[in-house]
Amino acid sequence: MGDIFGSRAEDPGTFSVPGSDRSFYLKLSAVAALMYLAPYDRYPVLWVYDRVPLLQNWENGYAFLCALGYALRTAVYAALAYWGMRRLALSPADIGWKRVPLRQLVLPFVAAALAAVFQFWFFEVAVDRRSDIVAQCGWWTKISFDLKPGLSLSDPMFLLNGVVWLFLGSFAEEVIHRGVLFGALRARLGPAAAILLTAAFFPLCHLYPFVDGGGIFLFETFFFGLVLGGLREWSGNLWIPLTAHWIYNALSAWTLLPWVF
């Protein structure tokens, strides 16, 4: 097994975060709070769209603003990651920003594929076949997507949103969750707490697509957060969970298309 996946990387949590516990948690809370406000860029997008006739008259105006919102959110995450690293005294190596042996990339493909199979079952069985029961429990009514219905899969704006969401969004989320937050929590509380807490934080930045009552999907996001945290701990490298996130999002997009169109 070690020949296939490679041996575990050097211990990623040997450094210590300076400062008192109170100072540490205040800084960590500031990073997390800013992180979870950023995804609500949909509201300024709607505000701009409602006030600019040119965008309203352009059939792709709303989709263009959504793509721009994703890109701006990525820039906010990048600035937040840099600020968090400075405040928590983390180096690039501390957040897992290091070269990865190619043989280790086998595992994220396997992990992402298995997680995507779970999600497919989740949508097919837990949501589709049991939708009445789930809806009665108040966990799910419908999914609210940023893109308005009617966009073709070949539409340039649909493809632009897909690329920005798939690559930039995943990259930004992993730098924050499995990078800054994981590195700081692992150094202070240990690997198990880092995996569990970052998995618990992970659904919070995915609330915005489910404003109409999609709470049940947050459990699926938490599960995938555990998978990504496990990959981060096993490899000591940020690129392993990031690769898994990219693959998973691509497979998830394919799974979700029947519910969108």
GROMACS .gro file of C-alpha atoms in nm, residues 112-223:
model
  112
  112ALA     CA    1  -1.312   1.183  -0.440
  113ALA     CA    2  -1.468   0.908  -0.651
  114LEU     CA    3  -1.596   0.724  -0.343
  115ALA     CA    4  -1.730   1.047  -0.192
  116ALA     CA    5  -1.904   1.132  -0.521
  117VAL     CA    6  -2.066   0.787  -0.527
  118PHE     CA    7  -2.196   0.860  -0.178
  119GLN     CA    8  -2.335   1.194  -0.296
  120PHE     CA    9  -2.502   1.033  -0.596
  121TRP     CA   10  -2.673   0.788  -0.363
  122PHE     CA   11  -2.760   1.075  -0.131
  123PHE     CA   12  -2.939   1.269  -0.404
  124GLU     CA   13  -3.094   0.965  -0.570
  125VAL     CA   14  -3.222   0.796  -0.253
  126ALA     CA   15  -3.228   1.038   0.040
  127VAL     CA   16  -3.359   1.334  -0.161
  128ASP     CA   17  -3.540   1.201  -0.465
  129ARG     CA   18  -3.708   0.885  -0.336
  130ARG     CA   19  -3.768   1.015   0.015
  131SER     CA   20  -3.828   1.379  -0.071
  132ASP     CA   21  -4.173   1.384   0.089
  133ILE     CA   22  -4.041   1.257   0.421
  134VAL     CA   23  -3.742   1.488   0.413
  135ALA     CA   24  -3.957   1.790   0.326
  136GLN     CA   25  -4.200   1.713   0.608
  137CYS     CA   26  -3.908   1.712   0.851
  138GLY     CA   27  -3.825   2.064   0.735
  139TRP     CA   28  -3.475   1.978   0.621
  140TRP     CA   29  -3.517   2.037   0.252
  141THR     CA   30  -3.752   2.219   0.019
  142LYS     CA   31  -3.545   2.306  -0.285
  143ILE     CA   32  -3.200   2.413  -0.390
  144SER     CA   33  -3.152   2.777  -0.485
  145PHE     CA   34  -2.892   2.819  -0.758
  146ASP     CA   35  -2.727   3.145  -0.856
  147LEU     CA   36  -2.776   3.088  -1.227
  148LYS     CA   37  -3.122   3.158  -1.361
  149PRO     CA   38  -3.303   2.868  -1.536
  150GLY     CA   39  -3.279   2.852  -1.912
  151LEU     CA   40  -2.903   2.864  -1.957
  152SER     CA   41  -2.779   2.603  -2.201
  153LEU     CA   42  -2.493   2.375  -2.102
  154SER     CA   43  -2.303   2.518  -2.400
  155ASP     CA   44  -2.367   2.878  -2.299
  156PRO     CA   45  -2.037   3.065  -2.247
  157MET     CA   46  -2.162   3.220  -1.923
  158PHE     CA   47  -2.258   2.879  -1.786
  159LEU     CA   48  -1.914   2.745  -1.873
  160LEU     CA   49  -1.745   3.052  -1.724
  161ASN     CA   50  -1.935   3.011  -1.397
  162GLY     CA   51  -1.853   2.641  -1.395
  163VAL     CA   52  -1.479   2.695  -1.441
  164VAL     CA   53  -1.464   2.973  -1.181
  165TRP     CA   54  -1.666   2.770  -0.930
  166LEU     CA   55  -1.484   2.443  -0.997
  167PHE     CA   56  -1.126   2.567  -0.980
  168LEU     CA   57  -1.110   2.905  -0.806
  169GLY     CA   58  -1.377   2.833  -0.547
  170SER     CA   59  -1.229   2.499  -0.445
  171PHE     CA   60  -0.879   2.644  -0.432
  172ALA     CA   61  -0.984   2.931  -0.207
  173GLU     CA   62  -1.183   2.710   0.028
  174GLU     CA   63  -0.898   2.462   0.072
  175VAL     CA   64  -0.637   2.729   0.139
  176ILE     CA   65  -0.854   2.856   0.423
  177HIS     CA   66  -0.994   2.531   0.565
  178ARG     CA   67  -0.725   2.267   0.514
  179GLY     CA   68  -0.452   2.531   0.503
  180VAL     CA   69  -0.476   2.814   0.755
  181LEU     CA   70  -0.746   2.679   0.989
  182PHE     CA   71  -0.620   2.320   0.982
  183GLY     CA   72  -0.258   2.420   1.036
  184ALA     CA   73  -0.339   2.644   1.332
  185LEU     CA   74  -0.582   2.402   1.495
  186ARG     CA   75  -0.352   2.103   1.452
  187ALA     CA   76  -0.065   2.284   1.618
  188ARG     CA   77  -0.277   2.387   1.915
  189LEU     CA   78  -0.526   2.100   1.957
  190GLY     CA   79  -0.389   1.803   1.761
  191PRO     CA   80  -0.484   1.625   1.437
  192ALA     CA   81  -0.818   1.473   1.545
  193ALA     CA   82  -0.955   1.807   1.662
  194ALA     CA   83  -0.825   1.979   1.347
  195ILE     CA   84  -1.002   1.728   1.121
  196LEU     CA   85  -1.328   1.744   1.317
  197LEU     CA   86  -1.339   2.122   1.361
  198THR     CA   87  -1.250   2.209   1.002
  199ALA     CA   88  -1.515   1.960   0.886
  200ALA     CA   89  -1.764   2.134   1.115
  201PHE     CA   90  -1.662   2.478   0.981
  202PHE     CA   91  -1.682   2.360   0.620
  203PRO     CA   92  -2.065   2.351   0.584
  204LEU     CA   93  -2.096   2.704   0.720
  205CYS     CA   94  -1.951   2.855   0.401
  206HIS     CA   95  -2.197   2.645   0.197
  207LEU     CA   96  -2.513   2.786   0.350
  208TYR     CA   97  -2.576   3.038   0.073
  209PRO     CA   98  -2.697   2.794  -0.200
  210PHE     CA   99  -2.953   2.649   0.041
  211VAL     CA  100  -3.127   2.960   0.168
  212ASP     CA  101  -3.464   2.801   0.088
  213GLY     CA  102  -3.414   2.523   0.341
  214GLY     CA  103  -3.140   2.289   0.231
  215GLY     CA  104  -3.010   2.201   0.575
  216ILE     CA  105  -2.991   1.831   0.500
  217PHE     CA  106  -2.719   1.893   0.241
  218LEU     CA  107  -2.495   2.036   0.510
  219PHE     CA  108  -2.453   1.686   0.652
  220GLU     CA  109  -2.314   1.571   0.319
  221THR     CA  110  -2.074   1.867   0.318
  222PHE     CA  111  -1.961   1.781   0.671
  223PHE     CA  112  -1.889   1.424   0.561
   0.00000   0.00000   0.00000
